[in-house]
Amino acid sequence: MAFRQQGNSTATTPVSKMMRGLGEVSLQGKTPGSAGKNRALFSKTPTNGGLKRAPLNRRDITPSRAANNVSCAMKYGGDRMIPSRSASQQELASFLMSQSIPNQSLNTSKSAPCSPSKEELDRIKFMKMMRTKSSTEMCDAEDEDRILVFRKNNAPLPPVGHMNAKVLYTTCVQPSSTVKKASRQIPSSAERILDAPNIIDDFYTELIDWESNNVLAAVLGYEVYLWNPDTGEIGLLAEANENTDLITAVKWAADGRFLAVGGDTGRVKLYDPTKNKELRKLDAERVSRATCMVWKDHILSIGYKSGQVISHDVRIKNSVVGVLDGHSQPVCGIHWSVDGSQLATGGGDNLVNIWDAQLLNTRDQDDPHVRLWDSQTGTLTKTLKVGSQVTAIRFNKDYNEMVVGLGRTSNAIKIFKHPSYTEIANIAGHTDRILGLSMSPCGQYVISASADESLRLWHFFKVDKSTQLLQHKRSKFSTLDALR
Amino acid sequence: MTDTKTRGSISLKGSATLVQEFFNFGINSILYQRGIYPADSFRREKKYGLTLLVSTNPKLEEFLNPLLKQVESFLARKALKKLVVVIQEVKTKEVIERWEFKIETEDVNEEGENSTRQKDEKKIRQEMADVIRQITASVTFLPLLETACLFDVLIYTKRDATADTPADWTDSGACLIKDAEQVQLRSFSTAIHNVHTAVQYKPDL
């Protein structure tokens, strides 16, 4: 019964907590022996009824230590400096600091219970505590002084896309730091193989696209199929007129609501995949085969076999908003830079053109090398010799790795590690050259299209299940577990 | 006896060089720690017993080298009272951080009598290292810079000593921050130049 009373008296309802903060703490401090003793008893009865009514506070959880401290101080008679925590109003202080909304019941001054300048006072108190002072008090330049600035606003600007805040957090957030690099198994066999009859054996095409939506669009000759990896469903989206309109490129819009389908004649159609309906046609004059496409919001940029790049604004009737003539050979790769300010196009003429600036990667089609450029400075940073024609490149952000698809005669997929660009895997699976690579929206899977009439799904970038990154991605995209 | 005397003595010119060198590492440290430029554009360099980061961006070097050279000449003429690194947002041009190095110069002559002071160079470097260490540590309390920022360097000089100022310098305001919070960092002294460091920043309300 005595325990129960004790429990009641220390129950931490907000009011009693406040009261103790104001008065009782110091009172308890003055009678350390008895308080300590009581609490020590109290600690042996964790199932005390009084406790259940209110959450534990720190004082209740570690009572024995406080009692020891007190007895020590008494024993040694102040020979050592032992901070007397019970005398300082720690709880009140921390409560006052953490409380952002001015709590009127805690305002100890009765004359001004709800003064409007309370917040301001708090701020000043906080600043005092942090030993800071307002610069308005500072006397700045004296009269006889001159303030000069060196080449005003002429310090070089930080590179485009540079995020200041990242500096603090570059380490330990990537899964590569939790999954040991050496022990990561890169599967050498495909997770799944899809049959792809009639796939066009030409890498000046973009036959698969998965990246922006968790539905894979694949072109097989004159037909566009959608494959949903969650459900395994396969559906025919569109069928083009045989003999006249070979489909050569597909691209999802960023939100996955539209699919752009480009054909041999240069005509590009937009489809709504949920309704299997053609929404509109995009035509331009004197065009040739559409070889690659890229979306940026509502702008669709299309690269053509003639070397031309035409940008359409799909919202307006006369959709052509830009024509870029920079290549004498077919355009084979087109990408926006990360911040969306620049468009890079690569052509069969071994040129990479950067429109309105730059991008990080390029592929050279007739050349068994991968060249990496630092787009900010325009310098060549790395040349890799891979032994066969490079047909596709994708980058993986989570692991900082680069996947390269190769042509004849190796027909392999290679993975390189950034920034050293050492080869960490060479996967031979396809029996003919790779035509294209596409990455899943979660970044873990890569699908490859090959001239051996198959699509293979690879689980190259397994993310550690414990990392938050995966959680984040799970919530963002529908789960890929159905694949396994 | 004479040997120790010359080793410990420091002239105005020597002091100016030391302080200029400190500004070089100090400004680079600020730019690195505050993330004004990407971390991979800095290389490591051993100095003051610390590993410091120095920019490798050629354009930045082109900017800083003449600046520091001219600062050194101001220092050697006892004309520099303050050097301020102002960090402002690129888009709004709003000043969000000011790193202030206040310089007090002792009354010494350039040549002849009363031209040197006694202080061990090792001790000076130790003091400078302490300031740089504090600059590094300051990221813990400074608010994160979330948008792209750029920096400017201001100097406060004595009016009568700026007759032949190089054309790179133009008159400017003080770029103060309203209701800024200020944290005073350590000071160091070469026995000729006393440099007090402080950082003012826009409070994160």
XYZ file of C-alpha atoms in Angstrom:
689
model
C 0.000 0.000 0.000
C 2.849 2.254 0.834
C 4.252 1.575 -2.630
C 1.062 2.583 -4.187
C 1.081 5.927 -2.515
C 4.621 6.488 -3.587
C 3.644 5.615 -7.090
C 0.847 8.077 -7.063
C 2.966 10.904 -5.830
C 5.542 10.481 -8.591
C 3.069 9.840 -11.345
C 3.970 12.071 -14.226
C 0.842 13.695 -15.410
C 1.749 16.905 -17.240
C 0.661 18.996 -14.308
C 2.642 17.154 -11.718
C 5.640 17.122 -14.002
C 5.427 20.836 -14.318
C 4.933 21.266 -10.617
C 7.943 19.212 -9.865
C 9.927 21.153 -12.367
C 9.055 24.314 -10.538
C 9.407 23.310 -6.957
C 9.647 19.728 -6.018
C 12.898 18.926 -7.666
C 14.854 21.169 -5.404
C 12.847 19.928 -2.487
C 13.771 16.382 -3.272
C 17.330 17.402 -3.621
C 17.361 18.580 -0.054
C 16.255 15.258 1.264
C 18.336 12.904 -0.774
C 18.515 10.085 1.708
C 14.887 9.470 2.095
C 14.005 10.074 -1.498
C 16.723 7.732 -2.627
C 15.637 5.043 -0.268
C 12.042 5.253 -1.265
C 12.894 5.153 -4.873
C 15.140 2.187 -4.412
C 12.269 0.317 -2.902
C 10.080 1.567 -5.609
C 12.345 0.238 -8.311
C 11.860 -3.294 -7.109
C 8.166 -3.144 -7.861
C 7.946 -2.490 -11.563
C 4.363 -3.671 -11.749
C 3.233 -0.965 -9.406
C -0.300 0.106 -10.100
C 0.445 3.799 -9.900
C 2.907 3.559 -12.725
C 0.421 2.310 -15.222
C -1.414 5.558 -15.245
C 1.407 7.588 -16.648
C 4.478 6.997 -18.780
C 7.777 6.451 -17.044
C 10.084 9.346 -16.835
C 13.808 9.157 -16.483
C 13.815 9.638 -12.750
C 11.672 6.582 -12.317
C 13.739 4.394 -14.549
C 17.130 4.865 -12.932
C 16.480 5.506 -9.323
C 19.222 3.386 -7.809
C 21.992 5.342 -9.418
C 20.735 8.611 -8.046
C 20.613 7.102 -4.605
C 24.186 5.870 -4.931
C 25.434 9.216 -6.040
C 23.959 10.885 -3.062
C 25.376 8.416 -0.613
C 28.812 8.713 -2.216
C 28.830 12.427 -1.803
C 27.952 12.073 1.815
C 30.545 9.397 2.451
C 33.472 11.289 1.028
C 32.397 14.587 2.361
C 32.868 16.685 -0.766
C 36.420 15.603 -1.392
C 35.610 15.127 -5.041
C 33.471 17.325 -7.191
C 30.385 15.290 -7.932
C 27.796 17.265 -9.819
C 24.614 17.396 -7.874
C 22.149 16.722 -10.629
C 19.192 16.690 -8.328
C 19.775 20.315 -7.453
C 19.599 21.560 -11.033
C 16.263 21.657 -12.737
C 17.316 19.555 -15.682
C 13.887 18.449 -16.659
C 12.442 21.889 -16.603
C 15.334 23.176 -18.644
C 15.014 20.520 -21.270
C 11.272 20.913 -21.320
C 11.522 24.635 -21.813
C 14.032 24.181 -24.580
C 12.132 21.531 -26.459
C 8.793 23.256 -26.128
C 8.391 25.337 -29.247
C 4.869 26.553 -28.565
C 4.856 28.934 -25.647
C 3.186 27.034 -22.851
C 1.209 29.444 -20.790
C 0.884 27.198 -17.792
C 4.654 27.188 -17.566
C 5.019 30.914 -17.551
C 6.143 31.457 -14.007
C 5.508 35.197 -14.111
C 1.992 35.894 -12.937
C 2.038 39.515 -13.999
C 2.382 38.687 -17.650
C 0.738 35.335 -18.160
C 0.435 35.622 -21.890
C 2.683 38.410 -22.977
C 2.816 38.701 -26.764
C 6.549 39.113 -26.752
C 7.086 35.772 -25.087
C 8.313 34.210 -28.272
C 10.738 36.989 -28.848
C 11.998 36.634 -25.290
C 12.468 32.942 -25.833
C 14.493 33.611 -28.917
C 16.726 36.031 -27.097
C 17.114 33.581 -24.273
C 18.056 30.897 -26.757
C 20.557 33.142 -28.448
C 22.081 33.999 -25.091
C 22.342 30.366 -24.266
C 24.120 29.707 -27.546
C 26.395 32.628 -26.749
C 25.537 34.286 -29.981
C 24.820 37.895 -30.502
C 22.959 39.787 -33.110
C 25.121 41.347 -35.746
C 23.047 44.463 -35.717
C 24.850 45.412 -32.541
C 28.154 45.147 -34.258
C 29.812 48.241 -35.404
C 30.938 47.670 -38.897
C 33.145 49.791 -41.109
C 34.392 53.024 -39.654
C 34.146 56.266 -41.533
C 37.678 56.403 -42.777
C 37.434 52.821 -44.040
C 36.672 51.657 -47.503
C 34.958 48.413 -48.272
C 36.143 46.809 -51.453
C 34.981 43.710 -53.209
C 37.154 41.546 -55.416
C 35.684 41.019 -58.911
C 32.146 41.165 -57.653
C 30.068 38.057 -58.441
C 32.874 36.749 -60.567
C 33.847 33.769 -58.516
C 33.235 30.699 -60.669
C 29.755 29.310 -60.265
C 29.338 25.865 -58.824
C 28.705 23.298 -61.547
C 25.160 22.774 -62.659
C 23.339 20.195 -60.610
C 25.723 20.448 -57.673
C 23.847 20.163 -54.401
C 25.502 21.834 -51.452
C 23.813 19.788 -48.798
C 25.101 16.522 -50.131
C 28.597 17.177 -48.917
C 27.666 16.221 -45.398
C 25.916 13.072 -46.316
C 27.941 11.400 -49.007
C 29.036 8.465 -46.900
C 27.104 5.455 -45.663
C 23.811 6.117 -47.392
C 24.419 3.922 -50.380
C 23.650 0.248 -50.215
C 27.107 -0.475 -51.543
C 28.518 0.425 -48.175
C 26.351 -2.082 -46.374
C 26.611 -4.841 -48.908
C 30.236 -5.828 -49.105
C 31.451 -5.183 -52.596
C 33.597 -8.247 -52.741
C 30.899 -10.560 -51.527
C 28.121 -9.312 -53.750
C 27.101 -12.046 -56.104
C 26.380 -10.786 -59.536
C 24.223 -13.496 -61.041
C 25.699 -14.843 -64.211
C 22.462 -16.308 -65.395
C 19.323 -14.442 -66.208
C 16.472 -14.268 -63.732
C 14.027 -14.794 -66.525
C 14.149 -15.157 -70.280
C 11.379 -13.884 -72.489
C 10.998 -15.031 -76.021
C 11.185 -12.168 -78.477
C 10.447 -13.367 -81.989
C 10.862 -10.981 -84.913
C 12.931 -8.511 -82.957
C 14.661 -6.214 -85.418
C 18.354 -6.923 -85.593
C 19.443 -3.318 -85.690
C 20.773 -1.350 -82.827
C 19.775 1.991 -84.320
C 16.516 1.333 -82.549
C 15.070 1.501 -79.063
C 13.094 -1.676 -78.741
C 12.605 -1.994 -75.006
C 11.761 0.555 -72.369
C 11.111 -0.063 -68.730
C 12.706 2.768 -66.963
C 10.007 5.193 -66.089
C 7.162 2.848 -65.402
C 6.999 -0.613 -63.955
C 5.706 -1.952 -67.215
C 8.054 -3.092 -69.899
C 7.279 -2.056 -73.427
C 8.868 -4.236 -76.054
C 8.743 -3.980 -79.810
C 8.642 -7.154 -81.813
C 8.586 -6.268 -85.451
C 5.280 -4.539 -86.126
C 3.831 -5.003 -82.669
C 4.254 -3.349 -79.305
C 3.766 -5.572 -76.291
C 3.449 -4.559 -72.670
C 4.717 -6.902 -70.003
C 3.843 -6.305 -66.408
C 6.519 -7.870 -64.203
C 4.278 -7.705 -61.141
C 1.556 -9.845 -62.567
C 3.331 -11.480 -65.471
C 0.600 -10.248 -67.796
C 1.434 -9.665 -71.399
C -0.734 -7.477 -73.552
C -0.635 -6.282 -77.159
C -0.766 -2.523 -77.184
C -0.489 -1.654 -80.815
C -0.067 -3.272 -84.146
C 1.300 -1.362 -87.066
C 0.491 -1.857 -90.684
C 2.704 -4.637 -91.957
C 5.259 -3.785 -94.659
C 4.881 -0.061 -94.200
C 5.334 0.871 -90.637
C 7.962 -1.066 -88.785
C 8.118 0.080 -85.181
C 11.581 1.155 -84.221
C 11.397 3.013 -80.923
C 9.306 3.086 -77.749
C 9.554 5.412 -74.782
C 7.497 5.896 -71.663
C 6.726 9.382 -70.477
C 8.151 10.071 -67.036
C 4.880 9.471 -65.207
C 4.194 6.295 -67.167
C 0.872 7.506 -68.479
C 1.820 7.665 -72.131
C 3.923 5.569 -74.394
C 5.488 7.114 -77.445
C 5.874 4.705 -80.339
C 8.056 5.678 -83.263
C 8.043 3.978 -86.621
C 10.163 3.443 -89.673
C 8.392 6.223 -91.532
C 9.189 8.718 -88.806
C 5.648 9.013 -87.579
C 5.390 8.900 -83.778
C 2.172 7.914 -82.056
C 1.195 8.399 -78.448
C -0.686 5.645 -76.682
C -2.567 5.474 -73.423
C -1.596 2.040 -72.099
C -4.516 1.756 -69.677
C -7.109 2.137 -72.411
C -5.020 0.642 -75.215
C -5.925 3.699 -77.191
C -4.021 5.836 -79.641
C -4.091 9.417 -78.444
C -2.410 11.388 -81.171
C 0.056 11.319 -84.018
C 3.101 13.499 -84.166
C 4.228 14.285 -87.674
C 6.996 16.408 -88.961
C 8.157 17.160 -92.464
C 10.831 15.211 -94.257
C 11.592 12.790 -91.509
C 13.112 9.351 -91.637
C 13.041 6.415 -89.230
C 12.702 7.363 -85.587
C 15.646 5.728 -83.882
C 15.437 6.995 -80.333
C 13.267 9.200 -78.190
C 13.385 10.925 -74.840
C 10.785 12.673 -72.719
C 11.141 15.666 -70.545
C 7.778 16.530 -69.006
C 5.602 17.217 -72.003
C 8.435 17.591 -74.465
C 9.277 14.571 -76.583
C 12.548 14.747 -78.441
C 12.958 12.295 -81.276
C 16.183 11.342 -82.976
C 15.949 10.260 -86.617
C 17.955 8.114 -88.952
C 18.735 11.197 -90.990
C 20.594 12.677 -88.038
C 17.890 15.164 -87.248
C 16.482 15.686 -83.767
C 12.971 17.117 -83.528
C 11.306 18.138 -80.287
C 7.540 18.066 -79.938
C 5.376 19.654 -77.309
C 2.661 17.036 -77.109
C 0.103 19.425 -75.618
C -0.252 21.725 -78.600
C -1.570 21.186 -82.098
C 1.469 22.241 -84.076
C 3.664 20.213 -81.869
C 7.106 20.830 -83.359
C 8.966 23.160 -81.043
C 12.544 22.585 -82.055
C 14.651 21.103 -84.821
C 18.276 20.296 -84.162
C 20.544 19.460 -87.081
C 23.830 18.223 -85.785
C 24.481 14.771 -87.083
C 25.251 13.494 -90.543
C 24.507 9.887 -89.546
C 21.626 8.298 -87.630
C 21.065 9.478 -84.102
C 21.654 6.522 -81.818
C 21.369 7.875 -78.318
C 19.567 10.781 -76.784
C 19.426 11.810 -73.143
C 18.639 14.736 -70.927
C 21.135 15.697 -68.274
C 20.204 15.075 -64.674
C 19.003 18.608 -64.053
C 17.140 18.759 -67.348
C 18.974 21.766 -68.666
C 20.860 20.053 -71.457
C 20.166 17.506 -74.121
C 22.889 15.212 -75.374
C 22.634 13.317 -78.616
C 25.011 10.720 -79.941
C 25.211 9.853 -83.594
C 26.589 7.209 -85.897
C 28.984 9.860 -87.136
C 30.905 9.368 -83.866
C 29.839 12.735 -82.570
C 28.160 13.569 -79.350
C 26.396 16.869 -79.515
C 25.377 18.660 -76.426
C 22.558 21.067 -76.942
C 22.480 23.942 -74.562
C 25.321 22.231 -72.692
C 26.290 18.749 -71.635
C 25.925 15.235 -70.205
C 28.109 12.584 -68.689
C 28.088 9.599 -70.943
C 28.333 8.709 -74.541
C 28.560 5.732 -76.704
C 30.595 5.401 -79.804
C 29.035 2.964 -82.123
C 31.766 1.896 -84.486
C 34.324 1.772 -81.859
C 35.204 -0.851 -79.287
C 35.747 1.800 -76.633
C 33.653 3.457 -74.024
C 34.565 7.056 -73.532
C 33.528 8.940 -70.473
C 33.416 12.661 -70.550
C 33.207 15.127 -67.765
C 30.471 17.268 -69.135
C 31.297 20.239 -66.924
C 34.774 20.719 -68.247
C 34.390 19.007 -71.600
C 37.398 16.832 -70.990
C 37.743 13.159 -71.702
C 38.023 11.446 -68.336
C 38.318 7.819 -69.248
C 38.589 5.544 -72.227
C 37.805 1.894 -71.763
C 38.600 -0.783 -74.275
C 35.918 -3.420 -74.243
C 36.807 -5.470 -77.259
C 33.525 -5.329 -79.124
C 31.140 -2.769 -80.457
C 29.317 -0.944 -77.687
C 25.583 -1.066 -78.246
C 24.077 0.196 -75.017
C 25.068 1.821 -71.762
C 23.166 2.286 -68.543
C 24.269 3.682 -65.210
C 23.180 2.415 -61.826
C 23.038 5.053 -59.129
C 22.822 2.816 -56.081
C 26.023 0.994 -56.741
C 27.700 3.588 -58.936
C 28.177 1.085 -61.657
C 27.918 1.115 -65.401
C 26.390 -1.648 -67.490
C 27.591 -1.954 -71.055
C 25.971 -4.084 -73.700
C 28.284 -5.392 -76.385
C 27.847 -6.383 -79.994
C 29.400 -9.139 -81.978
C 31.571 -11.066 -81.281
C 31.420 -11.098 -77.519
C 27.626 -10.590 -77.148
C 28.258 -10.013 -73.460
C 27.127 -7.609 -70.811
C 29.860 -6.039 -68.735
C 29.629 -4.179 -65.457
C 32.141 -1.530 -64.517
C 32.669 0.146 -61.184
C 32.751 3.925 -60.974
C 35.029 5.827 -60.545
C 37.892 3.445 -61.282
C 35.999 1.769 -64.113
C 37.407 -1.630 -63.337
C 35.465 -4.459 -64.854
C 33.675 -6.350 -62.108
C 31.564 -8.689 -64.167
C 31.374 -10.102 -67.658
C 28.119 -11.894 -68.268
C 27.738 -14.022 -71.337
C 24.200 -15.195 -71.812
C 22.993 -13.983 -75.123
C 24.017 -15.813 -78.218
C 23.799 -12.811 -80.487
C 24.559 -9.145 -80.122
C 22.870 -6.960 -77.535
C 20.472 -4.434 -79.061
C 19.414 -2.527 -76.006
C 19.433 -2.337 -72.242
C 16.804 -0.956 -69.942
C 16.737 -0.613 -66.189
C 13.785 -1.331 -63.955
C 12.230 1.577 -62.089
C 13.594 0.263 -58.796
C 17.075 0.121 -60.260
C 17.687 -3.500 -59.266
C 16.936 -5.224 -62.527
C 18.292 -4.813 -66.009
C 16.624 -6.210 -69.073
C 18.530 -6.792 -72.235
C 17.220 -7.249 -75.735
C 19.296 -9.261 -78.091
C 19.329 -10.227 -81.723
C 19.046 -13.863 -80.567
C 15.322 -13.067 -80.257
C 15.202 -13.061 -76.505
C 14.847 -10.577 -73.700
C 16.716 -11.477 -70.564
C 16.067 -10.111 -67.139
C 19.075 -9.777 -64.839
C 19.160 -9.068 -61.134
C 22.465 -7.214 -61.138
C 21.871 -4.618 -58.473
C 20.510 -6.443 -55.526
C 19.816 -3.975 -52.770
C 20.398 -4.999 -49.185
C 17.019 -5.620 -47.661
C 17.951 -3.873 -44.447
C 18.660 -0.555 -46.075
C 16.159 2.183 -45.951
C 16.788 2.855 -49.554
C 14.914 -0.253 -50.485
C 12.049 0.703 -48.223
C 11.910 4.022 -49.914
C 11.807 2.473 -53.308
C 9.218 -0.047 -52.249
C 6.901 2.719 -51.274
C 7.558 4.560 -54.472
C 7.070 1.786 -56.933
C 4.998 -1.314 -56.765
C 6.970 -4.226 -55.456
C 8.932 -6.436 -57.711
C 8.628 -9.470 -55.493
C 6.205 -11.082 -57.890
C 9.149 -11.607 -60.171
C 10.756 -14.223 -57.993
C 72.015 32.935 -28.922
C 71.754 35.006 -32.078
C 70.520 31.953 -33.859
C 67.435 31.613 -31.694
C 66.811 35.315 -31.986
C 66.645 35.342 -35.784
C 64.616 32.204 -35.840
C 61.967 33.628 -33.594
C 61.814 37.089 -35.124
C 59.221 37.983 -37.670
C 59.004 40.935 -40.039
C 56.001 42.709 -41.484
C 56.558 41.100 -44.868
C 56.982 37.646 -43.397
C 53.885 38.109 -41.330
C 51.915 39.192 -44.387
C 52.994 36.026 -46.185
C 51.964 33.862 -43.251
C 48.566 35.511 -42.973
C 48.022 35.300 -46.730
C 48.810 31.595 -46.601
C 46.317 31.215 -43.785
C 43.647 32.989 -45.851
C 44.312 30.626 -48.724
C 43.701 27.546 -46.600
C 40.947 29.262 -44.648
C 38.950 30.263 -47.731
C 39.462 26.853 -49.320
C 38.303 25.181 -46.115
C 35.178 27.329 -46.019
C 34.389 26.563 -49.654
C 34.859 22.859 -49.055
C 33.127 22.600 -45.704
C 30.152 24.652 -46.775
C 29.842 22.676 -49.973
C 30.018 25.660 -52.276
C 31.892 23.511 -54.773
C 31.676 19.742 -55.174
C 33.888 17.733 -52.869
C 35.608 15.953 -55.715
C 37.086 19.189 -57.012
C 39.338 19.412 -53.954
C 42.648 17.703 -53.280
C 44.201 16.951 -49.919
C 47.220 18.838 -48.721
C 49.154 18.561 -45.483
C 49.476 21.870 -43.723
C 49.684 23.048 -40.138
C 49.773 19.408 -39.130
C 46.319 18.944 -40.612
C 45.085 17.482 -43.838
C 43.382 20.348 -45.598
C 41.420 20.474 -48.791
C 42.449 22.764 -51.580
C 40.454 23.372 -54.716
C 41.694 22.007 -58.001
C 39.177 23.954 -60.041
C 41.377 25.966 -62.431
C 38.842 28.778 -62.671
C 38.730 29.106 -58.917
C 42.506 29.174 -58.746
C 42.487 31.913 -61.362
C 40.195 33.857 -59.084
C 41.901 33.224 -55.770
C 45.548 33.569 -56.729
C 45.520 37.262 -57.726
C 43.159 37.982 -54.855
C 45.519 36.515 -52.290
C 48.513 38.191 -53.875
C 46.866 41.566 -53.557
C 45.673 40.812 -50.049
C 49.262 40.075 -49.123
C 50.350 43.424 -50.482
C 47.613 45.153 -48.458
C 48.765 43.284 -45.379
C 52.377 44.270 -45.960
C 51.301 47.916 -46.160
C 49.345 47.607 -42.920
C 46.255 48.672 -44.850
C 43.974 45.690 -44.353
C 41.518 45.841 -41.483
C 39.151 43.081 -42.363
C 38.659 40.317 -44.883
C 35.174 38.923 -45.301
C 34.048 35.863 -47.227
C 30.428 36.481 -48.141
C 28.287 33.511 -49.112
C 25.127 34.328 -50.992
C 22.432 32.455 -52.812
C 22.923 32.361 -56.543
C 19.269 32.970 -57.366
C 18.197 35.594 -54.856
C 21.627 37.104 -54.197
C 20.685 37.082 -50.535
C 23.635 37.017 -48.161
C 23.321 34.025 -45.877
C 26.740 33.684 -44.347
C 29.671 35.965 -43.605
C 33.053 34.774 -42.504
C 34.863 37.679 -40.997
C 38.582 37.880 -40.382
C 39.320 41.042 -38.450
C 42.918 42.105 -38.626
C 44.702 44.271 -36.127
C 48.153 45.319 -37.155
C 50.837 46.168 -34.619
C 52.725 49.389 -35.043
C 55.907 48.218 -36.707
C 58.122 49.782 -39.320
C 58.699 48.183 -42.656
C 62.458 48.359 -42.350
C 65.176 49.276 -39.911
C 64.428 49.686 -36.256
C 61.277 48.334 -34.697
C 60.604 46.224 -37.759
C 60.456 42.797 -36.172
C 58.623 41.055 -33.392
C 59.471 37.862 -31.577
C 57.263 34.853 -31.959
C 57.992 31.259 -32.740
C 56.708 30.312 -36.190
C 55.701 26.920 -34.872
C 53.448 28.571 -32.344
C 51.878 30.778 -35.006
C 51.130 27.766 -37.198
C 49.646 25.990 -34.229
C 47.292 28.901 -33.618
C 46.331 29.008 -37.294
C 45.649 25.275 -37.198
C 43.296 25.818 -34.282
C 41.286 28.380 -36.231
C 41.071 26.124 -39.294
C 39.985 23.281 -37.068
C 37.181 25.460 -35.779
C 36.136 26.390 -39.310
C 35.911 22.668 -40.043
C 33.893 22.073 -36.899
C 31.517 24.932 -37.607
C 29.479 22.858 -40.075
C 27.921 21.235 -37.050
C 26.059 24.355 -35.999
C 25.718 26.297 -39.231
C 22.464 25.793 -41.096
C 22.653 23.650 -44.203
C 23.004 25.575 -47.422
C 20.266 24.045 -49.462
C 20.478 26.043 -52.653
C 23.357 26.807 -54.958
C 25.566 29.498 -53.450
C 28.433 31.607 -54.576
C 30.961 33.611 -52.669
C 32.548 37.028 -52.759
C 35.523 38.373 -50.913
C 35.299 41.799 -49.313
C 38.123 43.704 -47.719
C 37.966 46.653 -45.361
C 40.922 48.918 -45.894
C 42.114 52.242 -44.642
C 40.874 54.886 -47.059
C 44.223 56.662 -47.336
C 46.030 53.475 -48.290
C 43.877 52.608 -51.295
C 45.044 55.193 -53.785
C 46.672 52.640 -56.071
C 44.207 49.819 -55.632
C 44.266 47.349 -58.507
C 41.292 47.536 -60.861
C 40.004 44.187 -59.636
C 38.615 45.858 -56.542
C 35.442 47.911 -56.582
C 33.615 49.712 -53.813
C 30.913 47.722 -52.124
C 28.503 47.623 -49.242
C 29.203 45.576 -46.166
C 26.765 42.799 -47.169
C 25.535 42.471 -43.602
C 22.885 39.981 -42.625
C 19.865 41.285 -40.784
C 19.393 39.750 -37.337
C 22.327 37.512 -37.917
C 23.700 35.237 -35.311
C 27.370 35.435 -34.725
C 29.777 32.887 -33.389
C 33.211 34.070 -32.466
C 35.942 31.615 -33.315
C 39.512 31.609 -32.076
C 42.073 34.220 -32.924
C 45.673 33.925 -33.872
C 48.537 36.318 -33.841
C 51.782 36.523 -35.740
C 52.871 39.168 -33.222
C 52.383 41.679 -36.040
C 48.976 40.778 -37.399
C 46.285 39.705 -34.982
C 43.463 37.952 -36.789
C 40.087 37.409 -35.138
C 37.709 35.050 -36.868
C 33.952 35.083 -36.593
C 31.094 33.662 -38.591
C 27.723 35.335 -38.942
C 24.810 33.477 -40.385
C 21.176 33.841 -41.095
C 19.466 31.992 -38.293
C 17.469 28.959 -39.266
C 14.092 29.976 -37.896
